[in-house]
PDB file of C-alpha atoms in Angstrom:
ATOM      1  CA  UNK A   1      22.683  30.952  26.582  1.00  0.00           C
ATOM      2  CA  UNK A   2      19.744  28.725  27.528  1.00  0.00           C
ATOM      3  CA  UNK A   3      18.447  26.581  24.537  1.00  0.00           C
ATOM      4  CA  UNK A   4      14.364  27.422  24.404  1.00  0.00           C
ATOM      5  CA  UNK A   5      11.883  26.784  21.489  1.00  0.00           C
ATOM      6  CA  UNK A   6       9.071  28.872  23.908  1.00  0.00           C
ATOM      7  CA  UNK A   7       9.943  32.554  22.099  1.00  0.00           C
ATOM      8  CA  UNK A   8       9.534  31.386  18.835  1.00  0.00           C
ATOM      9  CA  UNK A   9       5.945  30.659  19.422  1.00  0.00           C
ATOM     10  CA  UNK A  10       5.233  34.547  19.991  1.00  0.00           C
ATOM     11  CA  UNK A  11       7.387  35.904  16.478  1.00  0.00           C
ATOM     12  CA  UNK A  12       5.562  35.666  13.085  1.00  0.00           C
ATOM     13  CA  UNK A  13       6.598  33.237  10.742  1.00  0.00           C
ATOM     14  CA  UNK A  14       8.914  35.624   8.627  1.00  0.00           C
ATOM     15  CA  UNK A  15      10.653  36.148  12.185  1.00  0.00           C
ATOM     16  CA  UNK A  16      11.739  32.207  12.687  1.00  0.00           C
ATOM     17  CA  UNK A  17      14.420  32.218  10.400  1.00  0.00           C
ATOM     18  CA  UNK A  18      17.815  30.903  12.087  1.00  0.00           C
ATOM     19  CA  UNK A  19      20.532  33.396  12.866  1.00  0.00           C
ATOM     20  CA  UNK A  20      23.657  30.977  13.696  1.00  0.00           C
ATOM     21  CA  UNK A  21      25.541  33.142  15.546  1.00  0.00           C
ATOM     22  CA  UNK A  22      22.212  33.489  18.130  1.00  0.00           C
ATOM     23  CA  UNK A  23      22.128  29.592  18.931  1.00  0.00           C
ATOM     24  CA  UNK A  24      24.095  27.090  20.892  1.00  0.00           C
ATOM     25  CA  UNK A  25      22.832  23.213  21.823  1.00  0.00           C
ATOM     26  CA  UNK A  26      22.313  22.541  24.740  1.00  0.00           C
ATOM     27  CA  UNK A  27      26.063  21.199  25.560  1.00  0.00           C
ATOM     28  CA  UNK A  28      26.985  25.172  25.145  1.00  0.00           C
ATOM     29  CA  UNK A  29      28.842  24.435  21.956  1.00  0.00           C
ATOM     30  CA  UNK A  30      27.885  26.900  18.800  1.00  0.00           C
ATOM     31  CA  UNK A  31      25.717  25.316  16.078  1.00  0.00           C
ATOM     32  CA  UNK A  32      27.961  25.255  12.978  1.00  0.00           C
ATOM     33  CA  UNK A  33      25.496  26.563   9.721  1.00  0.00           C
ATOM     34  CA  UNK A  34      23.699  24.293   7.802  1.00  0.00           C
ATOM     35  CA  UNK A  35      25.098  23.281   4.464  1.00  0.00           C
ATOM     36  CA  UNK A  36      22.671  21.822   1.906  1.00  0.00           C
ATOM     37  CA  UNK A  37      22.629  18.255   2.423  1.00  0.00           C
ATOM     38  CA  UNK A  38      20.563  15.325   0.617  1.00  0.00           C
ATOM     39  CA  UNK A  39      22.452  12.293   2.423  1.00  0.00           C
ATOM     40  CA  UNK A  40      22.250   8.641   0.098  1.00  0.00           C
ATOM     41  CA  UNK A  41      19.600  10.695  -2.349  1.00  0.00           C
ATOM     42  CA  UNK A  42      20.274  11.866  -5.564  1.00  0.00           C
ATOM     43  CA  UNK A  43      17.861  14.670  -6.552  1.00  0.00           C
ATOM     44  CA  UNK A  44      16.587  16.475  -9.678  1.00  0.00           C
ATOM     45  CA  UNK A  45      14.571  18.820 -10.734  1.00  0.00           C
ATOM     46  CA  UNK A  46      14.651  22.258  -8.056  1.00  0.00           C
ATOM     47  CA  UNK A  47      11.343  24.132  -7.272  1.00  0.00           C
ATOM     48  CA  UNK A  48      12.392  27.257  -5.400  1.00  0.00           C
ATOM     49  CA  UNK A  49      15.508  25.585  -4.142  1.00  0.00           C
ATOM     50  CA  UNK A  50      13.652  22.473  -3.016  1.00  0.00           C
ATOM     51  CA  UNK A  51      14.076  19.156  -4.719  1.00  0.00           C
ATOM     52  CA  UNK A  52      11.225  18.295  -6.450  1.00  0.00           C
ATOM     53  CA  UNK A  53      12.272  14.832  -7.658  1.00  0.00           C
ATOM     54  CA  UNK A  54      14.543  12.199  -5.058  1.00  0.00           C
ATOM     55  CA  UNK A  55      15.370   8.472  -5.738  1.00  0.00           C
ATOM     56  CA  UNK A  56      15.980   7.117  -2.556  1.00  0.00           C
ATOM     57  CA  UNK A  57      19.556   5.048  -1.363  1.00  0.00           C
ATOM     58  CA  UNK A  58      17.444   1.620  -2.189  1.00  0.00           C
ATOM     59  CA  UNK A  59      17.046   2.331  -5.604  1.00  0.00           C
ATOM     60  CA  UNK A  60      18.030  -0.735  -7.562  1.00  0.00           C
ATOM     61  CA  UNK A  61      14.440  -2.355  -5.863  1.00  0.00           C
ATOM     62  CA  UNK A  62      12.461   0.833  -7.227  1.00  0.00           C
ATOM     63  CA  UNK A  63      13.308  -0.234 -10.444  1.00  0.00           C
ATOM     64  CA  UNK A  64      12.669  -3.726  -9.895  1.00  0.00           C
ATOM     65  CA  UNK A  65       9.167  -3.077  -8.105  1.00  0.00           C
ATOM     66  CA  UNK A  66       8.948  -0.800 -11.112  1.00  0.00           C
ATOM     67  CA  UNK A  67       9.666  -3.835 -14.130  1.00  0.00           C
ATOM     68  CA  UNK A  68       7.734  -6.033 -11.853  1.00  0.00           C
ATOM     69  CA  UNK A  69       4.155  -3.864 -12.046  1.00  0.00           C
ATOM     70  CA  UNK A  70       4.981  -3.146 -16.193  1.00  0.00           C
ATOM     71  CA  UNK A  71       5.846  -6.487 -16.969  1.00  0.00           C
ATOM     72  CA  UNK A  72       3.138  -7.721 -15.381  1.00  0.00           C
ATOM     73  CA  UNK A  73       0.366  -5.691 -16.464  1.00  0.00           C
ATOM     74  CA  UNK A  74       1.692  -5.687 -19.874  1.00  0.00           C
ATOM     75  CA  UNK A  75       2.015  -9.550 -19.709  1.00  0.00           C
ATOM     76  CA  UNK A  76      -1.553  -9.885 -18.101  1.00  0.00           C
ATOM     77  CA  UNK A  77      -2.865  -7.637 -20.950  1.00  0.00           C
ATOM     78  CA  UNK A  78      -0.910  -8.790 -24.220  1.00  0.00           C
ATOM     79  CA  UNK A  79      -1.534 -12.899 -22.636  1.00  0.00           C
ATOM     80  CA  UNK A  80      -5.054 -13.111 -21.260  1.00  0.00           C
ATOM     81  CA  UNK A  81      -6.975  -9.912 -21.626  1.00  0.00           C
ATOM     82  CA  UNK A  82      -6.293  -9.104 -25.216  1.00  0.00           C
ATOM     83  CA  UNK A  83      -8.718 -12.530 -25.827  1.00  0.00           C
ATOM     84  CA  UNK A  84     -11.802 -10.809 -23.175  1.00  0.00           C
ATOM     85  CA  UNK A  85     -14.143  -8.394 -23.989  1.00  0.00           C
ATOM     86  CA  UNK A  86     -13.529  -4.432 -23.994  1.00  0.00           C
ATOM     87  CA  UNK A  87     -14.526  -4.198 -20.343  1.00  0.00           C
ATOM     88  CA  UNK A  88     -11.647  -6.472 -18.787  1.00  0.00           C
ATOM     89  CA  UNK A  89      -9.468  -4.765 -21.188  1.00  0.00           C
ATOM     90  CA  UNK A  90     -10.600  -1.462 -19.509  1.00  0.00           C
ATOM     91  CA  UNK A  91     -10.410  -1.956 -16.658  1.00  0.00           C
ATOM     92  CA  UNK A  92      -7.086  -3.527 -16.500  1.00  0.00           C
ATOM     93  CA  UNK A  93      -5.708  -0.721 -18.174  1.00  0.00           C
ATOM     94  CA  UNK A  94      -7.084   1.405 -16.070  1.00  0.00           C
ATOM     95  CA  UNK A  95      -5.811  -0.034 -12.839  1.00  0.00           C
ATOM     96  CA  UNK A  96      -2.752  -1.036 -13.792  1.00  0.00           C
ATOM     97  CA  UNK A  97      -1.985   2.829 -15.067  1.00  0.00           C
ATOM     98  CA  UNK A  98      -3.226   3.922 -11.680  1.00  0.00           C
ATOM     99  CA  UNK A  99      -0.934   1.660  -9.923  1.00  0.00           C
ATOM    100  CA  UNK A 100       1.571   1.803 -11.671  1.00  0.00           C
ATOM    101  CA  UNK A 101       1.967   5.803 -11.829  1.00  0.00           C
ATOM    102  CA  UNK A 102       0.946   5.625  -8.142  1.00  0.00           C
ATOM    103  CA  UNK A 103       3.636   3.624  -7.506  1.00  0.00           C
ATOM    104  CA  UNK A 104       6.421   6.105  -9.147  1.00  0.00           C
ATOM    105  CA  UNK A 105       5.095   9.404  -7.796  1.00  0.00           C
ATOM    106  CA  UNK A 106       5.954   7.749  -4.526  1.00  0.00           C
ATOM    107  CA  UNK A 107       8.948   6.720  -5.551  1.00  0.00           C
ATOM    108  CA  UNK A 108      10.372   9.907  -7.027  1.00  0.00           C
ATOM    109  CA  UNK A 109       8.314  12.912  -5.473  1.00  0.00           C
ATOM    110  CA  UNK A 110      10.289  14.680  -2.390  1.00  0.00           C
ATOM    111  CA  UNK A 111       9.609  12.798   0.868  1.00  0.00           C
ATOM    112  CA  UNK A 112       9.716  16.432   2.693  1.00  0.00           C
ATOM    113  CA  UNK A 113      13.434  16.356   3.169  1.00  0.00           C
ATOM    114  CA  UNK A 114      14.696  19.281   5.505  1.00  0.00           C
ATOM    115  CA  UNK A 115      17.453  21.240   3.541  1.00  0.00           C
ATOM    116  CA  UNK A 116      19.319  24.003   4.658  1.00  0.00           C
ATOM    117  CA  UNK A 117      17.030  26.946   3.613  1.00  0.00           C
ATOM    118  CA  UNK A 118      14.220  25.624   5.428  1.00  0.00           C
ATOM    119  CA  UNK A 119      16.101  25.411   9.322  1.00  0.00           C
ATOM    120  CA  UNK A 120      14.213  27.391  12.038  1.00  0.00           C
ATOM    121  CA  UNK A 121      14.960  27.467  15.567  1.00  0.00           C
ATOM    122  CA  UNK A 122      11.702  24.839  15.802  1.00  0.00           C
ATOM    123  CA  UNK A 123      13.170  22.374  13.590  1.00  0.00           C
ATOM    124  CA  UNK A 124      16.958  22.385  15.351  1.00  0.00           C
ATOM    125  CA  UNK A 125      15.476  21.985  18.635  1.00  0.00           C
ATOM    126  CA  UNK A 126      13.297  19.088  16.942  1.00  0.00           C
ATOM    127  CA  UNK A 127      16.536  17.103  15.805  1.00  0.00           C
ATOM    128  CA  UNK A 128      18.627  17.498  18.897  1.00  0.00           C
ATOM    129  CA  UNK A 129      15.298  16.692  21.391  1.00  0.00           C
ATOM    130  CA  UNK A 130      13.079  14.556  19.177  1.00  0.00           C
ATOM    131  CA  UNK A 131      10.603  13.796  22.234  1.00  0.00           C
ATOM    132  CA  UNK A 132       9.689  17.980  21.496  1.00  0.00           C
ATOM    133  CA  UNK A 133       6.960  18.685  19.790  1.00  0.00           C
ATOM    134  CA  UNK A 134       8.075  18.378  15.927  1.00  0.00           C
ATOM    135  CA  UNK A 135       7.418  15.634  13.328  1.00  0.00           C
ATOM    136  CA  UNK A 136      11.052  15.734  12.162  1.00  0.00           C
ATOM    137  CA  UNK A 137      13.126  13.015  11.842  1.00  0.00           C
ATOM    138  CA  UNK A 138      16.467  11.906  10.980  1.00  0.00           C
ATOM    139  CA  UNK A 139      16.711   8.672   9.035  1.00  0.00           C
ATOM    140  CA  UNK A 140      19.559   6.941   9.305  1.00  0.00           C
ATOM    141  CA  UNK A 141      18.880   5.109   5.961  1.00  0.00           C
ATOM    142  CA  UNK A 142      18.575   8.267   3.744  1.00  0.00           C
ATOM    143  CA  UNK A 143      20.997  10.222   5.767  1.00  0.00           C
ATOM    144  CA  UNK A 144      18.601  13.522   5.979  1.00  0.00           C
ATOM    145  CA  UNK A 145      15.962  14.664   8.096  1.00  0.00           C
ATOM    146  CA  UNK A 146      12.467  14.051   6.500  1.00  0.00           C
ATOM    147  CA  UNK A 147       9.419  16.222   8.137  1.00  0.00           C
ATOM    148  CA  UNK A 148       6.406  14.413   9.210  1.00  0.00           C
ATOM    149  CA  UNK A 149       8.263  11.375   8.775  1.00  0.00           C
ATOM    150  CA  UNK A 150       6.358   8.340   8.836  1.00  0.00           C
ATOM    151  CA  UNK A 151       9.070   5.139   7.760  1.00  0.00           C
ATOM    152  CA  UNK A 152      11.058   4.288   5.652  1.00  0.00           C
ATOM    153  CA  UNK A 153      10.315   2.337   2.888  1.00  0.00           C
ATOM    154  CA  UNK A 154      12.632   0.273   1.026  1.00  0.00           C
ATOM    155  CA  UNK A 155       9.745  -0.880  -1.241  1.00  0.00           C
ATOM    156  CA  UNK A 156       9.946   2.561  -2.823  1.00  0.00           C
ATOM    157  CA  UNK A 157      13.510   2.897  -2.299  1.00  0.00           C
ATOM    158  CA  UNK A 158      13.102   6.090   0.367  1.00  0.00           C
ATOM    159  CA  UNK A 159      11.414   7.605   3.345  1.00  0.00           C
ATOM    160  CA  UNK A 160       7.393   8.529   3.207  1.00  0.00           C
ATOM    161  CA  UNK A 161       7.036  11.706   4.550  1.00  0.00           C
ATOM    162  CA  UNK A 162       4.848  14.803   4.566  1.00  0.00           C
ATOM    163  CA  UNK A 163       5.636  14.957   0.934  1.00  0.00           C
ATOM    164  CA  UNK A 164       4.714  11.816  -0.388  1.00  0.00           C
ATOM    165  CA  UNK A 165       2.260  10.289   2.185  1.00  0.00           C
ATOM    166  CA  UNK A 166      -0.844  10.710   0.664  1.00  0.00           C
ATOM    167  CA  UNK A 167       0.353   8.915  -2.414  1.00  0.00           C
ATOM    168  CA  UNK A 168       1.827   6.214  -0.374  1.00  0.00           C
ATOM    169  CA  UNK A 169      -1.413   5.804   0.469  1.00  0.00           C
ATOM    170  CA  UNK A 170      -3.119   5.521  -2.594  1.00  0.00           C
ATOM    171  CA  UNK A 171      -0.664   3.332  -3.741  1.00  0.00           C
ATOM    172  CA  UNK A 172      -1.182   0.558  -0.559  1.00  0.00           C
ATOM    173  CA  UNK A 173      -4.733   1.135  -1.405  1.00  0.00           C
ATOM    174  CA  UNK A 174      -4.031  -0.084  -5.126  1.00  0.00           C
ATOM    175  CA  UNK A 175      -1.788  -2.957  -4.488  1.00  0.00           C
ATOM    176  CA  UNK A 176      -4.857  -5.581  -3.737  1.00  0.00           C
ATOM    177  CA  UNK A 177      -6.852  -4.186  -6.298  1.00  0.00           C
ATOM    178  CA  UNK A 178      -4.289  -4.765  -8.223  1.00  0.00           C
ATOM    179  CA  UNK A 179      -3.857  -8.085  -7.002  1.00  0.00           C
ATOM    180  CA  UNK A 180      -7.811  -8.996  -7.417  1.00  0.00           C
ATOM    181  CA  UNK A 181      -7.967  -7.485 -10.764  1.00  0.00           C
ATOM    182  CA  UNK A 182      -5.215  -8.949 -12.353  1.00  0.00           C
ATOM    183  CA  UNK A 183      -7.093 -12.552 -10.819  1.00  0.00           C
ATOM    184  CA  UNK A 184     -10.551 -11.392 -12.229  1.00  0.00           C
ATOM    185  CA  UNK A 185      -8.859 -11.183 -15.902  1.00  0.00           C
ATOM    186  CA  UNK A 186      -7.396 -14.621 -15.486  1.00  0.00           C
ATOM    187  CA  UNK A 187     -10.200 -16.138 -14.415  1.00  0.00           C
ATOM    188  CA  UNK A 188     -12.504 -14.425 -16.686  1.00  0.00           C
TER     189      UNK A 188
END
């Protein structure tokens, strides 16, 4: 049996589930079935069978990048900003919460890891031809196949995927305001 992702443009999406016994790569060797796999990841809390919550294989720097924002937000607030008036105070609060909880929804929210229940035909032929059209990708770091994979970040201690780019992204955004505002209030 020819390997072909062009059928499973014309089914319905309720039709693209994976029978195993139906597919074989394209050595002629039957797929074995998927069994739920998270790789280096430890998960928590399930939505539907999906991980909602992942800390990543490089977790001992999340919690270091983590202590580093606290401390120094906390430091920058008790030290320098505690003396200025109510609008430093503010607004260092303010950014330093957005940052900070920026910084661990990245770091714990589901990177759009591909587990067993969500295989199609689309996503097989992905892994074993990854010049096809898909956005999936197997990261050798995290051991698992993240969808719309963009890299891996050790920073955050995992992968930024479809799941957790857009927060990524607010939370690159925040780092040199971060950076400027925490100069403002000791300059102020």
């Amino acid at each position: 049996m020819k390997f072909e992702l062009s059928p499973i443009q014309s089914q319905s999406p309720d039709q693209t589930t994976l029978n195993m016994e139906d597919v074989e790569s394209p050595s002629g060797d039957n797929i074995q079935p998927f069994r739920r796999h998270f790789g280096n990841n430890l998960v928590f809390l399930f939505y539907k069978g999906e991980p909602l919550i992942t800390i990543g294989p490089h977790w001992p720097l999340t919690i270091c990048m983590t202590l580093t924002f606290v401390l120094s937000a906390y430091f920058m607030y008790i030290l320098i900003a505690f003396k200025k008036n109510v609008y430093i105070r503010c607004g260092l609060i303010i950014v330093s919460a957005i940052q900070i909880l920026s910084y661990l929804v990245t770091a714990l929210m589901n990177p759009g890891m591909v587990t067993a229940n969500q295989h199609t035909l689309e996503d097989i032929y992905n892994v074993i031809n990854p010049r096809a059209i898909g956005h999936l990708f197997h990261c050798s770091d995290c051991d698992v196949c993240i969808r719309g994979f963009d890299h891996h970040c050790p920073w955050t201690g995992k992968c930024i995927g479809q799941g957790n780019k857009n927060v990524f992204l607010v939370f690159v955004t925040m780092i040199p305001i971060y950076i400027i505002t925490l100069m403002i209030v000791a300059l102020a």
